[in-house]
C-alpha cells in the first residue's frame, strides 16, 4: 500500500510517496517545488494573491504527480507560513476548490507531537527520555517524553524565516546590534520552556528539520549523500563557532559553505542563533541529527493507528471566516500551561514538480 504526504512549507512544497505495508514508511518517490513563500510575505504575515495562486499551482502539480504513483488523496498540510497568515481561510478555500485537495493546518503542538513520534521511532527505546527540537521556517517545536508520544509539546514563533524577516530585513549581513537583539529575543521566548527541559534532564536530544541538517553539515557532520543511516550529530561548541562565521558573511558567501544551500543561506544565521541559544539554555551539549520529522510522523501515526480518523479531526472547516486554530489531536498535560510563553530520508526516486527550481 502506498501513502503520500504533501507538505506546504515556507520554502518548498514537497510530496513524499512511501510504501506503508510494514511498520516503517519506506520512501519510493519524492517531488518538490520551491516557492520561497517567506520572501513574499507582507507585514503582518499575509500571503499576497500571487503567492496564493502559486500554492494552488504547486498543490495541483503534486496532486497529479501523486496520482501517477497511485496516491489519489495525499495527507496534505501547511505549516506556520499558512497557519499564521491572516488570510488563511481564503488560502484553504482556494486550494480545496481548485485542486480537490483539502489542505490541513496543524496546530504547532500537534506538529511537535508528530515530529516527536518520528524521532522516537527512528532512535528507538534505547534513546531513553527524549527531547526533540525542530526549527522550521515559522516556528520552533520542542517536545519531551519517555514514551511514544511526548509528555510535553510546544510550538514557539521562533522559525528561521520569521526571525530573519523581523530582525534582519534589509541587512546583509546584519549588524551586531540586530544579532544581539535577536539572541535576546530568543532567550526571552525560551526561558520557561528551557527550564522545563533542564528539569526533565533528557538522556538524548534529537534535532530534526533541514535547518539542523544544514547546520550539522556546517559543523562537520557527514553529507547527505552518505545516506540516512550514517550517524550524525552536532556539538554546541562547534555551533557557536558556526554562528560567528555566519554572522560575518552576506548570504551570497554563506551559500558556498558546507551544507548551506543558496535557498536557505539568508535565513541560516537566524536558524543558527535559535539552535545555539536553545541548546545553551537547555543545557544540551550535543544533539543527534534525525532524518525523520513531521512528514514521517504523519505516516507513522496512520500506520500505527490503522486508520486516518485522527487526521480528519484536524481538518479546518472551510466555512469558517476567522483564523481560529483547528482542534488539537490530544491535549497537552495540564502542567504544560504554566510554561507556555507564546502562542527526509533518502529515496529511491526523485523528481521536480513542474515549474519549480532545482
Tab-separated table of C-alpha atoms in Angstrom:
chain	number	residue	atom	x	y	z
A	1	UNK	CA	0.000	0.000	0.000
A	2	UNK	CA	1.225	3.488	-0.811
A	3	UNK	CA	0.554	6.713	1.045
A	4	UNK	CA	1.526	10.244	0.196
A	5	UNK	CA	2.315	13.282	2.322
A	6	UNK	CA	2.207	16.786	0.844
A	7	UNK	CA	3.936	19.476	2.879
A	8	UNK	CA	3.435	23.179	2.071
A	9	UNK	CA	6.276	24.926	3.869
A	10	UNK	CA	7.802	28.372	3.881
A	11	UNK	CA	10.398	27.427	1.248
A	12	UNK	CA	9.196	24.334	-0.571
A	13	UNK	CA	6.116	22.322	-1.444
A	14	UNK	CA	7.223	18.712	-1.122
A	15	UNK	CA	5.474	15.433	-1.917
A	16	UNK	CA	6.677	12.144	-0.427
A	17	UNK	CA	5.294	8.795	-1.600
A	18	UNK	CA	6.013	5.846	0.707
A	19	UNK	CA	5.280	2.146	0.889
A	20	UNK	CA	3.410	1.516	4.139
A	21	UNK	CA	2.744	-2.225	4.127
A	22	UNK	CA	5.097	-2.741	7.069
A	23	UNK	CA	5.702	-0.863	10.311
A	24	UNK	CA	8.104	1.555	8.636
A	25	UNK	CA	7.230	4.068	5.874
A	26	UNK	CA	9.705	3.339	3.076
A	27	UNK	CA	10.021	6.294	0.666
A	28	UNK	CA	9.848	5.394	-3.004
A	29	UNK	CA	9.472	8.810	-4.618
A	30	UNK	CA	9.772	12.494	-3.768
A	31	UNK	CA	8.894	15.606	-5.722
A	32	UNK	CA	9.298	19.235	-4.791
A	33	UNK	CA	8.641	22.733	-5.986
A	34	UNK	CA	10.496	25.639	-4.442
A	35	UNK	CA	8.225	28.618	-3.846
A	36	UNK	CA	10.116	30.585	-1.175
A	37	UNK	CA	6.835	31.963	0.135
A	38	UNK	CA	8.543	33.591	3.085
A	39	UNK	CA	10.260	36.070	0.771
A	40	UNK	CA	6.886	37.466	-0.308
A	41	UNK	CA	5.017	37.590	2.993
A	42	UNK	CA	3.602	41.033	3.690
A	43	UNK	CA	3.987	42.754	7.025
A	44	UNK	CA	1.533	41.131	9.368
A	45	UNK	CA	2.036	37.727	7.761
A	46	UNK	CA	-0.455	37.916	4.904
A	47	UNK	CA	0.312	35.927	1.747
A	48	UNK	CA	-0.263	38.043	-1.374
A	49	UNK	CA	-2.717	36.896	-4.034
A	50	UNK	CA	0.049	35.955	-6.476
A	51	UNK	CA	1.636	33.642	-3.917
A	52	UNK	CA	-1.691	32.004	-3.097
A	53	UNK	CA	-2.022	31.261	-6.810
A	54	UNK	CA	1.451	29.697	-6.790
A	55	UNK	CA	0.461	27.490	-3.843
A	56	UNK	CA	-2.587	26.319	-5.809
A	57	UNK	CA	-0.393	25.541	-8.830
A	58	UNK	CA	2.103	23.614	-6.707
A	59	UNK	CA	-0.593	21.564	-4.974
A	60	UNK	CA	-2.174	20.800	-8.370
A	61	UNK	CA	1.169	19.583	-9.721
A	62	UNK	CA	1.752	17.474	-6.606
A	63	UNK	CA	-1.759	16.007	-6.874
A	64	UNK	CA	-1.098	14.936	-10.460
A	65	UNK	CA	2.319	13.549	-9.533
A	66	UNK	CA	0.796	11.544	-6.694
A	67	UNK	CA	-1.823	10.045	-8.968
A	68	UNK	CA	0.906	8.788	-11.285
A	69	UNK	CA	2.277	6.890	-8.295
A	70	UNK	CA	-1.074	5.506	-7.217
A	71	UNK	CA	-1.883	8.037	-4.478
A	72	UNK	CA	-5.120	9.903	-5.111
A	73	UNK	CA	-5.526	11.698	-1.786
A	74	UNK	CA	-2.272	12.606	-0.023
A	75	UNK	CA	-2.173	13.809	3.545
A	76	UNK	CA	-1.728	17.474	2.713
A	77	UNK	CA	-0.816	20.047	5.315
A	78	UNK	CA	0.649	23.530	5.590
A	79	UNK	CA	2.971	24.712	8.320
A	80	UNK	CA	3.330	28.105	10.006
A	81	UNK	CA	3.597	30.122	6.780
A	82	UNK	CA	-0.107	29.428	6.144
A	83	UNK	CA	-1.188	28.697	9.708
A	84	UNK	CA	-0.266	32.205	10.859
A	85	UNK	CA	-1.449	34.080	7.764
A	86	UNK	CA	-4.406	36.427	8.366
A	87	UNK	CA	-5.877	35.260	5.030
A	88	UNK	CA	-5.578	31.591	5.960
A	89	UNK	CA	-9.281	30.791	5.390
A	90	UNK	CA	-9.068	32.208	1.866
A	91	UNK	CA	-5.956	30.120	1.113
A	92	UNK	CA	-7.571	26.914	2.362
A	93	UNK	CA	-10.778	27.539	0.403
A	94	UNK	CA	-8.918	28.209	-2.839
A	95	UNK	CA	-6.696	25.157	-2.553
A	96	UNK	CA	-9.642	22.874	-1.810
A	97	UNK	CA	-11.880	24.362	-4.502
A	98	UNK	CA	-9.292	24.422	-7.295
A	99	UNK	CA	-7.344	21.222	-6.558
A	100	UNK	CA	-9.762	18.936	-4.726
A	101	UNK	CA	-7.100	18.505	-2.022
A	102	UNK	CA	-8.109	19.666	1.468
A	103	UNK	CA	-5.099	21.390	2.973
A	104	UNK	CA	-4.911	20.830	6.712
A	105	UNK	CA	-3.321	23.318	9.086
A	106	UNK	CA	-1.907	21.517	12.093
A	107	UNK	CA	-1.541	23.355	15.392
A	108	UNK	CA	2.098	23.787	16.318
A	109	UNK	CA	1.747	21.468	19.308
A	110	UNK	CA	0.446	18.728	17.022
A	111	UNK	CA	3.399	19.232	14.693
A	112	UNK	CA	5.644	18.794	17.738
A	113	UNK	CA	3.838	15.595	18.761
A	114	UNK	CA	4.075	14.033	15.322
A	115	UNK	CA	7.718	15.013	14.875
A	116	UNK	CA	8.484	13.556	18.305
A	117	UNK	CA	6.812	10.295	17.244
A	118	UNK	CA	9.034	10.145	14.159
A	119	UNK	CA	12.157	10.876	16.203
A	120	UNK	CA	11.226	8.241	18.792
A	121	UNK	CA	10.684	5.583	16.151
A	122	UNK	CA	13.960	6.461	14.416
A	123	UNK	CA	16.021	6.481	17.601
A	124	UNK	CA	14.315	3.540	19.345
A	125	UNK	CA	13.677	2.979	23.015
A	126	UNK	CA	17.391	2.841	23.782
A	127	UNK	CA	17.393	6.625	23.497
A	128	UNK	CA	15.621	6.798	26.863
A	129	UNK	CA	13.957	10.054	27.938
A	130	UNK	CA	13.983	12.017	24.699
A	131	UNK	CA	13.941	15.730	23.876
A	132	UNK	CA	13.136	16.832	20.325
A	133	UNK	CA	13.970	20.168	18.668
A	134	UNK	CA	12.689	21.210	15.240
A	135	UNK	CA	13.365	24.597	13.645
A	136	UNK	CA	11.056	25.370	10.752
A	137	UNK	CA	10.564	28.495	8.716
A	138	UNK	CA	7.935	29.956	11.016
A	139	UNK	CA	8.224	28.146	14.323
A	140	UNK	CA	10.364	26.148	16.715
A	141	UNK	CA	8.845	22.935	18.033
A	142	UNK	CA	10.057	21.443	21.301
A	143	UNK	CA	8.906	18.181	22.865
A	144	UNK	CA	9.960	15.821	25.613
A	145	UNK	CA	8.767	12.365	26.528
A	146	UNK	CA	9.577	8.916	27.804
A	147	UNK	CA	7.128	7.035	25.617
A	148	UNK	CA	5.634	7.038	22.107
A	149	UNK	CA	4.035	10.476	22.433
A	150	UNK	CA	5.546	13.382	24.336
A	151	UNK	CA	4.660	14.380	27.872
A	152	UNK	CA	5.327	17.968	26.863
A	153	UNK	CA	4.976	19.594	23.429
A	154	UNK	CA	5.016	23.243	22.465
A	155	UNK	CA	5.450	25.478	19.441
A	156	UNK	CA	7.086	28.900	19.636
A	157	UNK	CA	7.240	31.644	16.955
A	158	UNK	CA	10.997	31.223	16.515
A	159	UNK	CA	11.280	29.981	12.938
A	160	UNK	CA	14.367	30.858	10.919
A	161	UNK	CA	12.471	32.658	8.162
A	162	UNK	CA	10.182	34.544	10.510
A	163	UNK	CA	13.061	35.874	12.605
A	164	UNK	CA	15.112	36.802	9.542
A	165	UNK	CA	12.224	38.957	8.324
A	166	UNK	CA	11.605	40.504	11.729
A	167	UNK	CA	15.199	41.245	12.749
A	168	UNK	CA	17.406	41.236	9.660
A	169	UNK	CA	15.211	42.750	6.954
A	170	UNK	CA	17.363	44.919	4.712
A	171	UNK	CA	20.636	43.962	6.444
A	172	UNK	CA	23.023	41.508	4.795
A	173	UNK	CA	24.982	40.725	6.834
A	174	UNK	CA	23.065	42.092	9.823
A	175	UNK	CA	24.665	44.472	12.272
A	176	UNK	CA	25.986	43.164	15.599
A	177	UNK	CA	23.251	45.180	17.293
A	178	UNK	CA	20.486	43.348	15.420
A	179	UNK	CA	22.159	39.987	16.005
A	180	UNK	CA	22.341	40.713	19.719
A	181	UNK	CA	18.691	41.797	19.733
A	182	UNK	CA	17.655	38.534	18.086
A	183	UNK	CA	19.583	36.458	20.599
A	184	UNK	CA	17.976	38.390	23.452
A	185	UNK	CA	14.522	37.820	21.929
A	186	UNK	CA	15.110	34.073	21.583
A	187	UNK	CA	16.302	33.834	25.202
A	188	UNK	CA	13.182	35.603	26.413
A	189	UNK	CA	10.845	33.355	24.411
A	190	UNK	CA	12.620	30.178	25.510
A	191	UNK	CA	13.117	30.908	29.186
A	192	UNK	CA	10.296	28.814	30.644
A	193	UNK	CA	10.482	26.034	28.053
A	194	UNK	CA	14.219	25.677	28.598
A	195	UNK	CA	13.689	25.423	32.343
A	196	UNK	CA	11.237	22.582	31.774
A	197	UNK	CA	13.674	20.648	29.577
A	198	UNK	CA	16.526	21.141	32.062
A	199	UNK	CA	14.258	19.807	34.807
A	200	UNK	CA	13.357	16.744	32.731
A	201	UNK	CA	17.069	16.031	32.061
A	202	UNK	CA	16.695	14.101	28.768
A	203	UNK	CA	19.126	11.283	28.097
A	204	UNK	CA	19.060	12.001	24.364
A	205	UNK	CA	18.284	15.167	22.408
A	206	UNK	CA	17.299	14.843	18.770
A	207	UNK	CA	17.263	17.674	16.243
A	208	UNK	CA	15.205	17.424	13.059
A	209	UNK	CA	14.486	19.689	10.060
A	210	UNK	CA	16.568	20.998	7.190
A	211	UNK	CA	17.874	23.828	9.349
A	212	UNK	CA	19.512	21.440	11.789
A	213	UNK	CA	20.690	19.143	8.999
A	214	UNK	CA	22.463	22.001	7.245
A	215	UNK	CA	23.942	23.339	10.468
A	216	UNK	CA	25.139	19.852	11.333
A	217	UNK	CA	26.892	19.597	7.978
A	218	UNK	CA	28.457	23.029	8.514
A	219	UNK	CA	29.765	21.767	11.862
A	220	UNK	CA	31.338	18.674	10.313
A	221	UNK	CA	28.601	16.046	10.034
A	222	UNK	CA	28.663	13.648	7.091
A	223	UNK	CA	26.975	14.906	3.882
A	224	UNK	CA	23.531	13.699	2.836
A	225	UNK	CA	24.958	11.535	0.068
A	226	UNK	CA	26.314	9.196	2.764
A	227	UNK	CA	22.724	8.061	3.339
A	228	UNK	CA	20.178	8.390	6.145
A	229	UNK	CA	21.687	5.655	8.308
A	230	UNK	CA	25.020	7.418	8.749
A	231	UNK	CA	25.204	8.706	12.351
A	232	UNK	CA	25.206	12.490	12.509
A	233	UNK	CA	25.492	14.845	15.424
A	234	UNK	CA	26.358	18.416	16.329
A	235	UNK	CA	28.272	19.766	19.312
A	236	UNK	CA	27.296	23.090	20.823
A	237	UNK	CA	30.817	24.499	20.870
A	238	UNK	CA	31.114	23.846	17.119
A	239	UNK	CA	27.768	25.525	16.553
A	240	UNK	CA	28.928	28.593	18.489
A	241	UNK	CA	31.833	28.992	16.063
A	242	UNK	CA	29.453	28.472	13.135
A	243	UNK	CA	27.213	31.294	14.388
A	244	UNK	CA	30.173	33.677	14.466
A	245	UNK	CA	31.200	32.608	10.978
A	246	UNK	CA	27.725	33.063	9.511
A	247	UNK	CA	27.321	36.470	11.171
A	248	UNK	CA	30.352	37.821	9.332
A	249	UNK	CA	29.183	36.865	5.843
A	250	UNK	CA	26.459	38.042	3.450
A	251	UNK	CA	24.018	35.397	2.222
A	252	UNK	CA	25.834	35.001	-1.088
A	253	UNK	CA	29.004	33.916	0.715
A	254	UNK	CA	27.210	31.715	3.250
A	255	UNK	CA	25.797	29.745	0.318
A	256	UNK	CA	29.249	28.361	-0.544
A	257	UNK	CA	29.835	26.991	2.965
A	258	UNK	CA	29.461	23.233	3.540
A	259	UNK	CA	25.809	22.308	3.948
A	260	UNK	CA	24.320	25.778	3.460
A	261	UNK	CA	22.082	25.861	0.393
A	262	UNK	CA	21.519	29.019	-1.616
A	263	UNK	CA	17.793	28.846	-0.872
A	264	UNK	CA	18.389	28.874	2.889
A	265	UNK	CA	21.530	30.980	3.112
A	266	UNK	CA	19.610	34.131	4.010
A	267	UNK	CA	17.911	32.508	6.984
A	268	UNK	CA	20.865	30.375	8.092
A	269	UNK	CA	22.161	32.878	10.659
A	270	UNK	CA	18.798	33.221	12.408
A	271	UNK	CA	18.416	29.441	12.407
A	272	UNK	CA	21.890	29.015	13.888
A	273	UNK	CA	21.197	31.574	16.618
A	274	UNK	CA	17.957	29.805	17.567
A	275	UNK	CA	19.702	26.425	17.580
A	276	UNK	CA	22.663	27.563	19.679
A	277	UNK	CA	20.605	29.591	22.136
A	278	UNK	CA	18.173	26.708	22.574
A	279	UNK	CA	20.951	24.215	23.273
A	280	UNK	CA	22.686	26.595	25.666
A	281	UNK	CA	19.599	27.482	27.694
A	282	UNK	CA	18.542	23.846	27.915
A	283	UNK	CA	21.983	22.694	28.972
A	284	UNK	CA	22.378	20.476	25.893
A	285	UNK	CA	25.974	19.885	24.811
A	286	UNK	CA	25.255	17.707	21.773
A	287	UNK	CA	22.307	16.762	19.573
A	288	UNK	CA	21.726	13.810	17.277
A	289	UNK	CA	20.553	14.797	13.802
A	290	UNK	CA	17.483	12.739	12.876
A	291	UNK	CA	16.401	12.384	9.215
A	292	UNK	CA	12.771	11.687	10.138
A	293	UNK	CA	10.488	14.582	11.020
A	294	UNK	CA	6.900	15.787	10.563
A	295	UNK	CA	6.117	14.060	7.256
A	296	UNK	CA	7.251	10.702	8.589
A	297	UNK	CA	5.329	11.348	11.797
A	298	UNK	CA	2.091	11.740	9.832
A	299	UNK	CA	2.686	8.427	8.048
A	300	UNK	CA	3.697	6.610	11.227
A	301	UNK	CA	0.583	7.805	13.049
A	302	UNK	CA	-1.604	6.422	10.261
A	303	UNK	CA	0.298	3.124	10.144
A	304	UNK	CA	0.227	2.589	13.894
A	305	UNK	CA	-3.398	3.655	14.333
A	306	UNK	CA	-4.505	1.546	11.384
A	307	UNK	CA	-6.709	4.371	10.135
A	308	UNK	CA	-6.736	8.077	9.417
A	309	UNK	CA	-9.586	9.081	11.715
A	310	UNK	CA	-7.269	11.324	13.716
A	311	UNK	CA	-6.300	13.164	10.533
A	312	UNK	CA	-9.915	14.015	9.743
A	313	UNK	CA	-10.191	15.637	13.168
A	314	UNK	CA	-7.537	18.180	12.167
A	315	UNK	CA	-9.395	19.381	9.065
A	316	UNK	CA	-10.444	23.044	9.323
A	317	UNK	CA	-13.952	23.964	8.309
A	318	UNK	CA	-13.824	25.857	5.040
A	319	UNK	CA	-16.961	27.688	6.117
A	320	UNK	CA	-15.105	29.411	8.933
A	321	UNK	CA	-14.495	33.075	8.281
A	322	UNK	CA	-11.925	33.521	11.034
A	323	UNK	CA	-8.439	32.140	11.508
A	324	UNK	CA	-9.053	30.231	14.732
A	325	UNK	CA	-6.832	27.140	15.022
A	326	UNK	CA	-8.230	23.676	14.246
A	327	UNK	CA	-8.869	21.196	17.041
A	328	UNK	CA	-5.790	19.721	18.654
A	329	UNK	CA	-5.375	15.954	18.394
A	330	UNK	CA	-4.522	15.351	22.002
A	331	UNK	CA	-4.473	17.849	24.856
A	332	UNK	CA	-1.077	18.508	26.370
A	333	UNK	CA	-0.600	17.770	30.030
A	334	UNK	CA	-2.110	20.259	32.444
A	335	UNK	CA	1.282	21.186	33.821
A	336	UNK	CA	2.306	22.464	30.394
A	337	UNK	CA	0.054	25.514	30.582
A	338	UNK	CA	2.240	27.155	33.186
A	339	UNK	CA	5.281	27.020	30.911
A	340	UNK	CA	3.752	28.288	27.680
A	341	UNK	CA	5.318	31.595	26.718
A	342	UNK	CA	3.882	32.016	23.215
A	343	UNK	CA	1.121	31.290	21.231
A	344	UNK	CA	13.807	13.292	4.583
A	345	UNK	CA	15.165	10.321	4.325
A	346	UNK	CA	16.977	9.021	1.247
A	347	UNK	CA	14.736	7.960	-1.607
A	348	UNK	CA	14.945	5.557	-4.458
A	349	UNK	CA	13.491	8.075	-6.913
A	350	UNK	CA	13.123	11.828	-7.118
A	351	UNK	CA	11.721	14.465	-9.415
A	352	UNK	CA	10.987	18.132	-9.603
A	353	UNK	CA	7.408	19.357	-9.668
A	354	UNK	CA	6.741	21.329	-12.843
A	355	UNK	CA	7.798	24.939	-12.664
A	356	UNK	CA	9.989	24.593	-9.577
A	357	UNK	CA	13.627	25.400	-9.076
A	358	UNK	CA	16.217	22.675	-8.750
